Tab-separated table of C-alpha atoms and ligand atoms in Angstrom:
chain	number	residue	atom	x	y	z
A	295	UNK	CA	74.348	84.844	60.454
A	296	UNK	CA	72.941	87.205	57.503
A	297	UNK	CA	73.188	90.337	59.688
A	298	UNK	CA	77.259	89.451	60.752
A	299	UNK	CA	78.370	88.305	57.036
A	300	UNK	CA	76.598	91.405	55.951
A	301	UNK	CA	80.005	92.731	54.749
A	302	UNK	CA	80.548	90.310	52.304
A	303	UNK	CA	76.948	90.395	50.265
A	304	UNK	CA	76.173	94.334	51.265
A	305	UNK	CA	78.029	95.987	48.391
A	306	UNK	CA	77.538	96.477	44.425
A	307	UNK	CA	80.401	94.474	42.846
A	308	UNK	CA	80.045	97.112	39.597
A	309	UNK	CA	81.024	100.037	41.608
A	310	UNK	CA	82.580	98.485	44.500
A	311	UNK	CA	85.670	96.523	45.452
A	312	UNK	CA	85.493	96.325	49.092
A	313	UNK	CA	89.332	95.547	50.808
A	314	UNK	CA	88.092	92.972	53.061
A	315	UNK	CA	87.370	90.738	50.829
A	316	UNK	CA	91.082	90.448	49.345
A	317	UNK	CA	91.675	87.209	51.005
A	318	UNK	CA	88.295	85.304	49.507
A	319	UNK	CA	89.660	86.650	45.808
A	320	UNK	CA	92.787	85.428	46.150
A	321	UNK	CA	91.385	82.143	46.607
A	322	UNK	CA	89.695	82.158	42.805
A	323	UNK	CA	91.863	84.769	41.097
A	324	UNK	CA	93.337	81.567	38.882
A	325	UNK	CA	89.861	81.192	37.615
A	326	UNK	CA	88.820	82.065	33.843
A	327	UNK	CA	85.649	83.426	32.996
A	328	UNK	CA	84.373	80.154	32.052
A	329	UNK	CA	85.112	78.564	35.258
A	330	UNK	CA	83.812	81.957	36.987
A	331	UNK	CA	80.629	80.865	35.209
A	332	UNK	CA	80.861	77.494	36.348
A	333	UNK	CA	81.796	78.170	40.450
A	334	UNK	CA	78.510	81.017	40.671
A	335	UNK	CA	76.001	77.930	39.572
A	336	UNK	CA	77.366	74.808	41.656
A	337	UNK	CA	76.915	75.389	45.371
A	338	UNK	CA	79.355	72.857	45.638
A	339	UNK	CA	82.496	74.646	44.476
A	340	UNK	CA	81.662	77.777	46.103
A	341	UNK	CA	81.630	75.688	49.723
A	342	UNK	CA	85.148	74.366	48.041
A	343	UNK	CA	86.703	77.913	47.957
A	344	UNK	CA	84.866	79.508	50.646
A	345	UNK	CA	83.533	77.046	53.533
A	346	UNK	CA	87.040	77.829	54.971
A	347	UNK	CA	85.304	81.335	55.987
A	348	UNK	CA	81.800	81.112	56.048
A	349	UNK	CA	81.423	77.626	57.627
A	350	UNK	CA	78.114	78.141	59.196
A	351	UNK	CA	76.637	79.398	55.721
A	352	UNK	CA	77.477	76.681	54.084
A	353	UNK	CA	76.304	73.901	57.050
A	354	UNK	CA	73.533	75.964	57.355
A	355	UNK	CA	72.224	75.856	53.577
A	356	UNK	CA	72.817	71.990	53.288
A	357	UNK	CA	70.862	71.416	56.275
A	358	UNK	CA	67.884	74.035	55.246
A	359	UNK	CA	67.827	73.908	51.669
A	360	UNK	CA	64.191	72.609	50.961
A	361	UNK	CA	63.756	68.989	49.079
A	362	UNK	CA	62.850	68.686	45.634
A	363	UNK	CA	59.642	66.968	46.039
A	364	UNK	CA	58.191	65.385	42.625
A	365	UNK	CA	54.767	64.029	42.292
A	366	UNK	CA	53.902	62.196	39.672
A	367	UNK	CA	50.890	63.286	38.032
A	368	UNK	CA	48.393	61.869	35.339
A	369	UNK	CA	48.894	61.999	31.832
A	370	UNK	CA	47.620	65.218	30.280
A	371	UNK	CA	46.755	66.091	26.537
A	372	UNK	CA	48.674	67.557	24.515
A	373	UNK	CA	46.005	70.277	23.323
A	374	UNK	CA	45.625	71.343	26.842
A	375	UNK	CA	49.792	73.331	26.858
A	376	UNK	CA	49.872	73.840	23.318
A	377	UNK	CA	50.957	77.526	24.015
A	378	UNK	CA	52.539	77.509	27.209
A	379	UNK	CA	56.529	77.747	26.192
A	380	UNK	CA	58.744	74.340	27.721
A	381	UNK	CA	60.192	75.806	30.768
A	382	UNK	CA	56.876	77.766	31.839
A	383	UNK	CA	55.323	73.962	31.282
A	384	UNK	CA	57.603	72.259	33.122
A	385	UNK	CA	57.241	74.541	36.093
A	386	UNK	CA	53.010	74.372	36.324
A	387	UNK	CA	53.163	70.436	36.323
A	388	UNK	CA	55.544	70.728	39.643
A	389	UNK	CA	53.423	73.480	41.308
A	390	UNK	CA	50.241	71.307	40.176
A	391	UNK	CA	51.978	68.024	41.248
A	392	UNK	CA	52.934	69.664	44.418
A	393	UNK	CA	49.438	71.451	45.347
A	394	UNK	CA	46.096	69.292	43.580
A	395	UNK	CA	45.808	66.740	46.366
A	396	UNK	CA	45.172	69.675	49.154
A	397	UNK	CA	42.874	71.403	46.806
A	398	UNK	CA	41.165	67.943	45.712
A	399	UNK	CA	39.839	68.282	49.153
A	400	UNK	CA	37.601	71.493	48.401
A	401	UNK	CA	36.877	70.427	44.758
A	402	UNK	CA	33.364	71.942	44.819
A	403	UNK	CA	34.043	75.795	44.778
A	404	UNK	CA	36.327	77.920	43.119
A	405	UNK	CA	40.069	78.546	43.751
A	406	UNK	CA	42.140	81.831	43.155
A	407	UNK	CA	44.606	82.469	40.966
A	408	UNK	CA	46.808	85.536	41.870
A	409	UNK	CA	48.576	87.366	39.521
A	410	UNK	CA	47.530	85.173	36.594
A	411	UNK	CA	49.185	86.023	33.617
A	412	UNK	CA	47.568	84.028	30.690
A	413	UNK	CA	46.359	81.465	33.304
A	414	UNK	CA	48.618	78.531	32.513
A	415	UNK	CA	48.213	77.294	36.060
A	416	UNK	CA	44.836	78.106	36.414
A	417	UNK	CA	43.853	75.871	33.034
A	418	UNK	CA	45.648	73.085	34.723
A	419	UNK	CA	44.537	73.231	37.564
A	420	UNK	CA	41.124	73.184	37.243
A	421	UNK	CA	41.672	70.870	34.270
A	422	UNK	CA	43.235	68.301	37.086
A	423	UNK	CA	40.904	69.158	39.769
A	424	UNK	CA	37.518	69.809	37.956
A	425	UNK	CA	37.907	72.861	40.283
A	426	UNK	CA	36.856	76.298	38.656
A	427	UNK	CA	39.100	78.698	38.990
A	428	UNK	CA	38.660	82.376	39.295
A	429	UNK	CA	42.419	84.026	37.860
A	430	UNK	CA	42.987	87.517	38.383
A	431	UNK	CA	45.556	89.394	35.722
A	432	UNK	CA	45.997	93.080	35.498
A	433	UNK	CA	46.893	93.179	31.903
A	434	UNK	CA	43.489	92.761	30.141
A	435	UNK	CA	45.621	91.114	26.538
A	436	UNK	CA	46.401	88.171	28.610
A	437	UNK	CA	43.122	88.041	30.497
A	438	UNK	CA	41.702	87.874	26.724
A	439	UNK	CA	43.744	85.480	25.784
A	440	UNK	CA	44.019	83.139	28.342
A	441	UNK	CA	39.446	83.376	28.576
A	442	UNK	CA	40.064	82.851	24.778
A	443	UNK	CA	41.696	79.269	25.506
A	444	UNK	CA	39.890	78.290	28.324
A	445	UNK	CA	36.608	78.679	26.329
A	446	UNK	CA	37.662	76.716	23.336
A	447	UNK	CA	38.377	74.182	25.731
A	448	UNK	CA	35.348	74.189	27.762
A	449	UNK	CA	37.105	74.596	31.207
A	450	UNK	CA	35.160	76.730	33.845
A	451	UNK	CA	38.063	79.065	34.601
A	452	UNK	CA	37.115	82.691	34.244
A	453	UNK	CA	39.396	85.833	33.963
A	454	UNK	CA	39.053	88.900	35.923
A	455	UNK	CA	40.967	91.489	34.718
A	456	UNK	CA	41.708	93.805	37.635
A	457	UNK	CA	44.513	95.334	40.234
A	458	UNK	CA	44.886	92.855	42.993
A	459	UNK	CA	45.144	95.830	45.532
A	460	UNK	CA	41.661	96.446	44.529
A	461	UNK	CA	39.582	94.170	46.069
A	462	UNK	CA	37.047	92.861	46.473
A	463	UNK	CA	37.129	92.282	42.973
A	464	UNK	CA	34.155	91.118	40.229
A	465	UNK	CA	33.697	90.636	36.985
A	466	UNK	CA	30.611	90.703	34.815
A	467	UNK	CA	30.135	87.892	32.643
A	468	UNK	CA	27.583	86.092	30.144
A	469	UNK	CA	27.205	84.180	33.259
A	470	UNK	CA	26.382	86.703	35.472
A	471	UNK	CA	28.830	88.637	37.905
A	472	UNK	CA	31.372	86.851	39.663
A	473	UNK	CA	32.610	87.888	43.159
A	474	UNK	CA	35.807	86.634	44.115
A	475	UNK	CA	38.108	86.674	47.201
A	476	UNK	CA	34.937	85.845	49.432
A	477	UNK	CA	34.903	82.153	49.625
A	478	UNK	CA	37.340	81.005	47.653
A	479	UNK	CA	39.351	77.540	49.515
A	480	UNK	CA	42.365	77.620	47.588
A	481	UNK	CA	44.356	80.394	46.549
A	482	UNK	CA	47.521	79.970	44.479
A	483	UNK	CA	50.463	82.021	43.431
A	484	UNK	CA	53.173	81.465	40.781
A	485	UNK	CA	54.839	84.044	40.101
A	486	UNK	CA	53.772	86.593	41.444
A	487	UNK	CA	56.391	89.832	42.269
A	488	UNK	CA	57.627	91.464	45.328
A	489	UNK	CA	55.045	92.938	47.199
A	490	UNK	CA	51.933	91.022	45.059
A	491	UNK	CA	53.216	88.038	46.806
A	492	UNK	CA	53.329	89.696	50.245
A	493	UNK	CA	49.740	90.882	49.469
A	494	UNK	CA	48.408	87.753	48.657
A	495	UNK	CA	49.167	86.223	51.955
A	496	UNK	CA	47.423	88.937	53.561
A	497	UNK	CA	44.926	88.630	51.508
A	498	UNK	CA	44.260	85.154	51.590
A	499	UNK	CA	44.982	84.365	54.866
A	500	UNK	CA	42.566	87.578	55.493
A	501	UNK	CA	39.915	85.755	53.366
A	502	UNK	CA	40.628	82.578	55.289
A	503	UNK	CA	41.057	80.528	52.528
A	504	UNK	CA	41.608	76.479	53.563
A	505	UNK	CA	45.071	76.488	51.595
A	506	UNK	CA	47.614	78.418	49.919
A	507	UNK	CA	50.285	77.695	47.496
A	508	UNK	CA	53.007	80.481	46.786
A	509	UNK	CA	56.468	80.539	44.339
A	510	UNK	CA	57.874	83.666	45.014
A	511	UNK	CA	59.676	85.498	42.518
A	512	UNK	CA	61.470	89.047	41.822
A	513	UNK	CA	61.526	89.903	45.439
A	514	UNK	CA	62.660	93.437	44.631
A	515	UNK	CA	59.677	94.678	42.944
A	516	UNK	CA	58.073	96.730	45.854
A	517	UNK	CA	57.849	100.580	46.394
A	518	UNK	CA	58.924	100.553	50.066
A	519	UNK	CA	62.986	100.981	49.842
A	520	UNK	CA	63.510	98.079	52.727
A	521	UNK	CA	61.974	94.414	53.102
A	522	UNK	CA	58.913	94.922	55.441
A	523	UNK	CA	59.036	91.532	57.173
A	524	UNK	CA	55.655	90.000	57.543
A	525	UNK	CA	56.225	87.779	60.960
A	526	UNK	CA	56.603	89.059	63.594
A	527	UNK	CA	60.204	86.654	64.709
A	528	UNK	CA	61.456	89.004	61.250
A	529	UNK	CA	60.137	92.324	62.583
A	530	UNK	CA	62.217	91.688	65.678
A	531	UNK	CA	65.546	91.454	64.074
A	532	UNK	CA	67.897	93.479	62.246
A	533	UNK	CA	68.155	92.352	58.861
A	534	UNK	CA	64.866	93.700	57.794
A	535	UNK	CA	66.531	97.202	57.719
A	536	UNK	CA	69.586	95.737	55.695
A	537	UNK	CA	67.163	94.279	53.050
A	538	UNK	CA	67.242	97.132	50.352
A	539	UNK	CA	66.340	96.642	46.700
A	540	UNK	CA	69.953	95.910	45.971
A	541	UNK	CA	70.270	93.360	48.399
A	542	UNK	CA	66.722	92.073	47.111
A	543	UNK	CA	67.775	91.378	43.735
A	544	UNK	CA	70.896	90.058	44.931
A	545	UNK	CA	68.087	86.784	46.525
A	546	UNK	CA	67.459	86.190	42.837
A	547	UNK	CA	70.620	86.926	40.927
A	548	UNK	CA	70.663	84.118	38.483
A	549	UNK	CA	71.642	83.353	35.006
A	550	UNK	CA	71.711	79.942	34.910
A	551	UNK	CA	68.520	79.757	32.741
A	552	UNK	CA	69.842	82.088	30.419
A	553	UNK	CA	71.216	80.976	27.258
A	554	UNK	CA	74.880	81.306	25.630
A	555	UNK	CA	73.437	84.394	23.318
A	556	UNK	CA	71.815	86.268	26.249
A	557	UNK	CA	75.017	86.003	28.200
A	558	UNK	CA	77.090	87.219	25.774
A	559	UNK	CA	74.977	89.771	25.429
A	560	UNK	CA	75.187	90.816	28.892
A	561	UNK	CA	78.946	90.375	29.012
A	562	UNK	CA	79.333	92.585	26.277
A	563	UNK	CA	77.049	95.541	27.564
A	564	UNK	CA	79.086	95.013	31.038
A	565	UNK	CA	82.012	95.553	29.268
A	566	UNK	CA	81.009	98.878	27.430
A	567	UNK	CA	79.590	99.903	30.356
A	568	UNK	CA	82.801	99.699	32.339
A	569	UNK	CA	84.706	100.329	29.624
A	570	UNK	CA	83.399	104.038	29.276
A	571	UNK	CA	83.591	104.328	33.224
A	572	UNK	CA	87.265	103.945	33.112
A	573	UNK	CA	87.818	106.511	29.935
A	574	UNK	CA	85.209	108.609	31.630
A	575	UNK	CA	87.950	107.897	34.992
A	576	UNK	CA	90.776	109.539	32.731
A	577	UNK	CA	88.864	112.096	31.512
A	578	UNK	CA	87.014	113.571	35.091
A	579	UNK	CA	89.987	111.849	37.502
A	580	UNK	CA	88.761	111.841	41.116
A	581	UNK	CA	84.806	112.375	40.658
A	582	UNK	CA	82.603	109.589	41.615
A	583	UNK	CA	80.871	107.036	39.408
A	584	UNK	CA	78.338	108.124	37.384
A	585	UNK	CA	74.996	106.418	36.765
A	586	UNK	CA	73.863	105.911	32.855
A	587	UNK	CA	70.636	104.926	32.105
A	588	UNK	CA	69.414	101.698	30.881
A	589	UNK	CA	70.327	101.066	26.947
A	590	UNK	CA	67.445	102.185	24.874
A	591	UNK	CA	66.317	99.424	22.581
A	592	UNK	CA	68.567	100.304	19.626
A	593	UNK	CA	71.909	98.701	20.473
A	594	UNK	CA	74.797	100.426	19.916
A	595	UNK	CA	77.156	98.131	17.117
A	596	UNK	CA	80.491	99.029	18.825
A	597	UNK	CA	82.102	99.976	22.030
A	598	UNK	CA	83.031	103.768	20.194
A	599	UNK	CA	79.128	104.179	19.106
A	600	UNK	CA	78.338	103.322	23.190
A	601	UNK	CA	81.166	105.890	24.393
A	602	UNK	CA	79.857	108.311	21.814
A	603	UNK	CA	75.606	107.738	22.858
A	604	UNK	CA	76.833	107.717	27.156
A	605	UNK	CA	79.653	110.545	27.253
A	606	UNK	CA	76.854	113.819	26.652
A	607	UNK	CA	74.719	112.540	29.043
A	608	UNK	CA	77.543	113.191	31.542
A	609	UNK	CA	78.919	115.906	30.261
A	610	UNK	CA	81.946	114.661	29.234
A	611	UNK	CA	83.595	115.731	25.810
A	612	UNK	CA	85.413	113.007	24.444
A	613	UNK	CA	88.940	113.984	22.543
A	614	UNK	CA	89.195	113.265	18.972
A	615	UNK	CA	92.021	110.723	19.318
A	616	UNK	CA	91.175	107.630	22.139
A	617	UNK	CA	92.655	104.406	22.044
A	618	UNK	CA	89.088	102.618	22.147
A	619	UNK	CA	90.363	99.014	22.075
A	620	UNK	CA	92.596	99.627	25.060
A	621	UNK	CA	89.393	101.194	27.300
A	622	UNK	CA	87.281	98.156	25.932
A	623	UNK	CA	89.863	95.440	27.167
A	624	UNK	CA	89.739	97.910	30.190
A	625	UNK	CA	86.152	97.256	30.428
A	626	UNK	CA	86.602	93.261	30.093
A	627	UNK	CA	89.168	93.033	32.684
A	628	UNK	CA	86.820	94.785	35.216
A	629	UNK	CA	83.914	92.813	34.155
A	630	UNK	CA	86.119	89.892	35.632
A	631	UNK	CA	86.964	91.276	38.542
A	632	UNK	CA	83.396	92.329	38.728
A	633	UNK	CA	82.566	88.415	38.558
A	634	UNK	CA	85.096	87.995	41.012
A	635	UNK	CA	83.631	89.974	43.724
A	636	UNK	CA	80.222	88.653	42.874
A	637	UNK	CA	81.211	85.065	43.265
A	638	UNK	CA	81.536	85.991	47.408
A	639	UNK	CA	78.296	87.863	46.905
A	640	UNK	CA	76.464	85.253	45.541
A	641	UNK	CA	76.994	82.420	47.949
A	642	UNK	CA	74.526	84.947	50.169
A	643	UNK	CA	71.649	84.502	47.249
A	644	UNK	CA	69.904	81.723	48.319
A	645	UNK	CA	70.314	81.823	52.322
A	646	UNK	CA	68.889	85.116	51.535
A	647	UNK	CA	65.949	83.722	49.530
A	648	UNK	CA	65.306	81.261	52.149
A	649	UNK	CA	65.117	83.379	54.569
A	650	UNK	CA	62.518	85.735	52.687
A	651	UNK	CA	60.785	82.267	52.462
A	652	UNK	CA	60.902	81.512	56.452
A	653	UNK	CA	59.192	84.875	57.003
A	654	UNK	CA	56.216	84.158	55.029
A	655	UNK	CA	56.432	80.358	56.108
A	656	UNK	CA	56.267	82.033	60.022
A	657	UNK	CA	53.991	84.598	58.983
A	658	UNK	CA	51.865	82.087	57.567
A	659	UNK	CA	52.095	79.843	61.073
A	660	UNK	CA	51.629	82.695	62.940
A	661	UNK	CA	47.922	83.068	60.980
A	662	UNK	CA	47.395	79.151	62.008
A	663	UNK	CA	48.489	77.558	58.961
A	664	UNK	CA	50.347	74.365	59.123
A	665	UNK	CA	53.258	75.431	56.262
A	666	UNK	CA	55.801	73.034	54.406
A	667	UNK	CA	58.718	74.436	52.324
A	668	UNK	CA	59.647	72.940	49.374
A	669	UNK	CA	61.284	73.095	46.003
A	670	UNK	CA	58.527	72.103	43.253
A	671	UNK	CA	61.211	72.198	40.246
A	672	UNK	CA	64.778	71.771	39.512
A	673	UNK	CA	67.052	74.909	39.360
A	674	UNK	CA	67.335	74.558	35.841
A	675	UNK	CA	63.844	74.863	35.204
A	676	UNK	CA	63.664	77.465	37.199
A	677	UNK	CA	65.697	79.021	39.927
A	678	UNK	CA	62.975	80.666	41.369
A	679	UNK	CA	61.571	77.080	42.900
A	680	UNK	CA	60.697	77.348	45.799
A	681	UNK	CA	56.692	76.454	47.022
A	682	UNK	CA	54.878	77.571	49.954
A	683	UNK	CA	51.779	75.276	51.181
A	684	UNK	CA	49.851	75.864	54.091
A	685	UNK	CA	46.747	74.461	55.210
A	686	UNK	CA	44.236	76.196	57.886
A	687	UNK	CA	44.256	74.506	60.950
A	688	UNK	CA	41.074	74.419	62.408
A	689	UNK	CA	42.007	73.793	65.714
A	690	UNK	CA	44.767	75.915	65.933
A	691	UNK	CA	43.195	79.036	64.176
A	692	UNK	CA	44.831	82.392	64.863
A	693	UNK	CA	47.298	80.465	67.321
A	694	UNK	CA	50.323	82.445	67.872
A	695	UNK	CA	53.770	80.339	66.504
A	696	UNK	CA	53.613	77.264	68.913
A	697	UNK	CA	56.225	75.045	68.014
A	698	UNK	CA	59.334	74.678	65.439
A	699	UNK	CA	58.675	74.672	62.039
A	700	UNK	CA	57.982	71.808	60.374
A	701	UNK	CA	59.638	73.270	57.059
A	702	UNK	CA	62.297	70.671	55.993
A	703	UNK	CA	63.561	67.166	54.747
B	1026	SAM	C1	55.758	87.193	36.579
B	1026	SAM	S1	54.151	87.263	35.905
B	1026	SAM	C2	53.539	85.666	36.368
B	1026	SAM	C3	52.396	85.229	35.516
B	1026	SAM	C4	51.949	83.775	35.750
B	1026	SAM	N1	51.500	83.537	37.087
B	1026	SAM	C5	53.056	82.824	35.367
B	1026	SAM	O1	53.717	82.247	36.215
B	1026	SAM	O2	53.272	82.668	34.160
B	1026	SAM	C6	53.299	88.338	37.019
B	1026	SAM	C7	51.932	88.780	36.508
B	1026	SAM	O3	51.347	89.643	37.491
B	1026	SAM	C8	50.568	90.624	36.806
B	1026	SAM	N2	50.338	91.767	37.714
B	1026	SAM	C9	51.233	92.714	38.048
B	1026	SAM	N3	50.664	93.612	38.884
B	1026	SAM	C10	49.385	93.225	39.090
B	1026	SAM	C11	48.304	93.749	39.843
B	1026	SAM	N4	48.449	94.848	40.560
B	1026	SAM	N5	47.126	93.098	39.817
B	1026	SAM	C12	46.988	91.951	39.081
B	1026	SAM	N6	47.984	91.408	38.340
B	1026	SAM	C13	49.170	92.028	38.349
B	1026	SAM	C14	51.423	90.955	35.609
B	1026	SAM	O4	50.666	91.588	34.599
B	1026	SAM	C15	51.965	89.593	35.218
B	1026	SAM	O5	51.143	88.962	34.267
């Protein structure tokens, strides 16, 4: 289904307006920005203007999109998320909620913590579990910090700051040296980017851990230029080869958790941006668009100041009389139609996120791992919700995929 609606998420709505997709715009082209805002969060309205076309997309994500499963879980102390911001919190108590009773099982050695960051997870988890927990974090600050915390709290979680590609990994400590990634029975992800995550399941699964518990995120962040599948059901198809960083980031395009300020924000540098691109239009007619870097930190405090920092580095010498307001309205009327396009785009986002999801959720059975899908938060909290668990199955170890998946409500 991906691979044949390819035309209508395969394309970059800010340098692109494909003609095929005339009929699905003329469907929203009464819509304001604020209700463009509204229809790319609600799953809902987008089946309301476009099920007509894409029926099977739309059947297909009601029947496939993963329950929100919420555990309750004991009460915790205040002192023990005193630094971890709301949202962040919010998002460890589901991915605890969701993974402590598999670990409980293995309570006497240590789990893993991939990709660690200051080790939120890790503290609660082993704070929950009376589990220590070995987290490995590449940037040694938050390996400080986080061993800082977890010290003046007396939890046996320990930091290792290394490069997860670099294993096996140790650490030497007042304790001694630890070795991780031998014998570790639980192995947890939040967070963790791209190709990390793809890693860890080799990795663990390698290791043979009892259980793993993965939350994708930024699915883009990987040096190869195309998805490299990781089952084998993926490796078979086509869309693999259609899976390029664009389309990537497209699985996680998202601003729901942003707020008003960092929107406007965004809206505004969209409209410079395509603002200059039609001046620059009139100024070099016919030549193709032009790529401009990423704003430097100093913002620029009007849409002149932005023509003025972006037209050298294109060679472009701008005349001494423009009509600047008319090119910035430009801009905003093209950041609309921009939203327009993306609106089709982004009723692709999470089918395509799912389906990155399904090939580790295969790869994993494929390693004999009984695997559940599920979401662990709200979309609010986070969009990037969904949870990966798989437990070894003992009998079935290194059985090739042997029946359906057992992946939904
Ligand atoms: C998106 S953050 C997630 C942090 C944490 N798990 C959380 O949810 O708050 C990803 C983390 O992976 C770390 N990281 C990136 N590359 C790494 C590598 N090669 N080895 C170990 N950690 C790495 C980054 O420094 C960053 O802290």
């Amino acid at each position: 289904m991906l691979s044949e609606l390819r035309p209508y998420w395969d394309f970059n709505a800010f340098t692109q307006r494909p003609g095929h997709l005339t009929w699905a715009l003329s469907k929203i082209a009464h819509l304001n920005e604020a209700q463009l805002w509204a229809l790319d969060n609600d799953v809902e309205q987008q089946a309301h203007y476009f099920a007509g076309n894409f029926p099977t997309l739309f059947e297909w994500q009601a029947q496939c999109e993963p329950a929100l499963v919420t555990t309750q879980l004991p009460s915790i102390p205040f002192w023990l998320h005193t630094d971890i911001p709301g949202r962040k919190w919010q998002q460890i108590q589901g991915f605890c909620a969701a993974t402590t009773q598999n670990a409980h099982a293995n309570s006497s050695a240590s789990a893993i913590e991939w990709c660690a960051g200051k080790g939120h997870l890790g503290r609660l988890h082993t704070w929950l579990c009376a589990q220590p927990v070995i987290s490995i974090e590449w940037q040694n600050s938050l390996c400080l910090q986080g061993q800082q915390y977890a010290n003046k709290l007396k939890l046996p979680q320990q930091f290792i700051n290394a490069d997860i590609h670099k294993l096996p990994l140790s650490a030497t400590t007042a304790q001694g040296t630890i070795q991780c990634a031998t014998q570790a029975p639980h192995w947890m992800a939040l967070h963790a980017c791209g190709e990390l995550h793809c890693h860890f399941l080799h990795t663990a699964t390698q290791h043979k851990a009892s259980t793993i518990a993965l939350a994708p995120c930024c699915y883009h962040r990987q040096q190869a230029t195309h998805y490299q599948a990781l089952c084998t059901a993926a490796q078979a198809t086509a869309l693999p080869a259609s899976l390029n960083l664009q389309a990537l980031r497209l699985a996680q395009q998202n601003q729901i958790t942003a707020g008003n300020r960092e929107r406007e924000q965004r809206a505004n540098e969209l409209n410079w941006r395509l603002g200059y691109e039609a001046l620059r239009q009139t100024l070099q007619p016919g030549t193709p668009y032009k790529n401009l870097p990423s704003k430097q930190k100093q913002s620029h405090d009007n849409f002149e100041q932005f023509c003025q920092w972006a037209a050298p580095k294109h060679q472009v010498n701008l005349p001494a009389t423009i009509d600047w307001p008319a090119f910035e309205a430009q801009g905003q009327q093209e950041r609309l139609q921009m939203m327009r396009h993306d609106a089709i785009r982004h009723c692709f986002r999470r089918p395509l996120e799912l389906w990155l999801a399904l090939d580790k959720a295969v790869f994993l059975e494929e390693q004999g791992y009984s695997v559940s899908l599920q979401q662990f938060c709200a979309n609010h909290i986070s969009p990037r919700n969904l949870l990966l668990l798989a437990n070894r199955d003992i009998n079935a170890a290194n059985s090739p995929l042997s029946k359906p998946y057992p992946l939904f409500k």
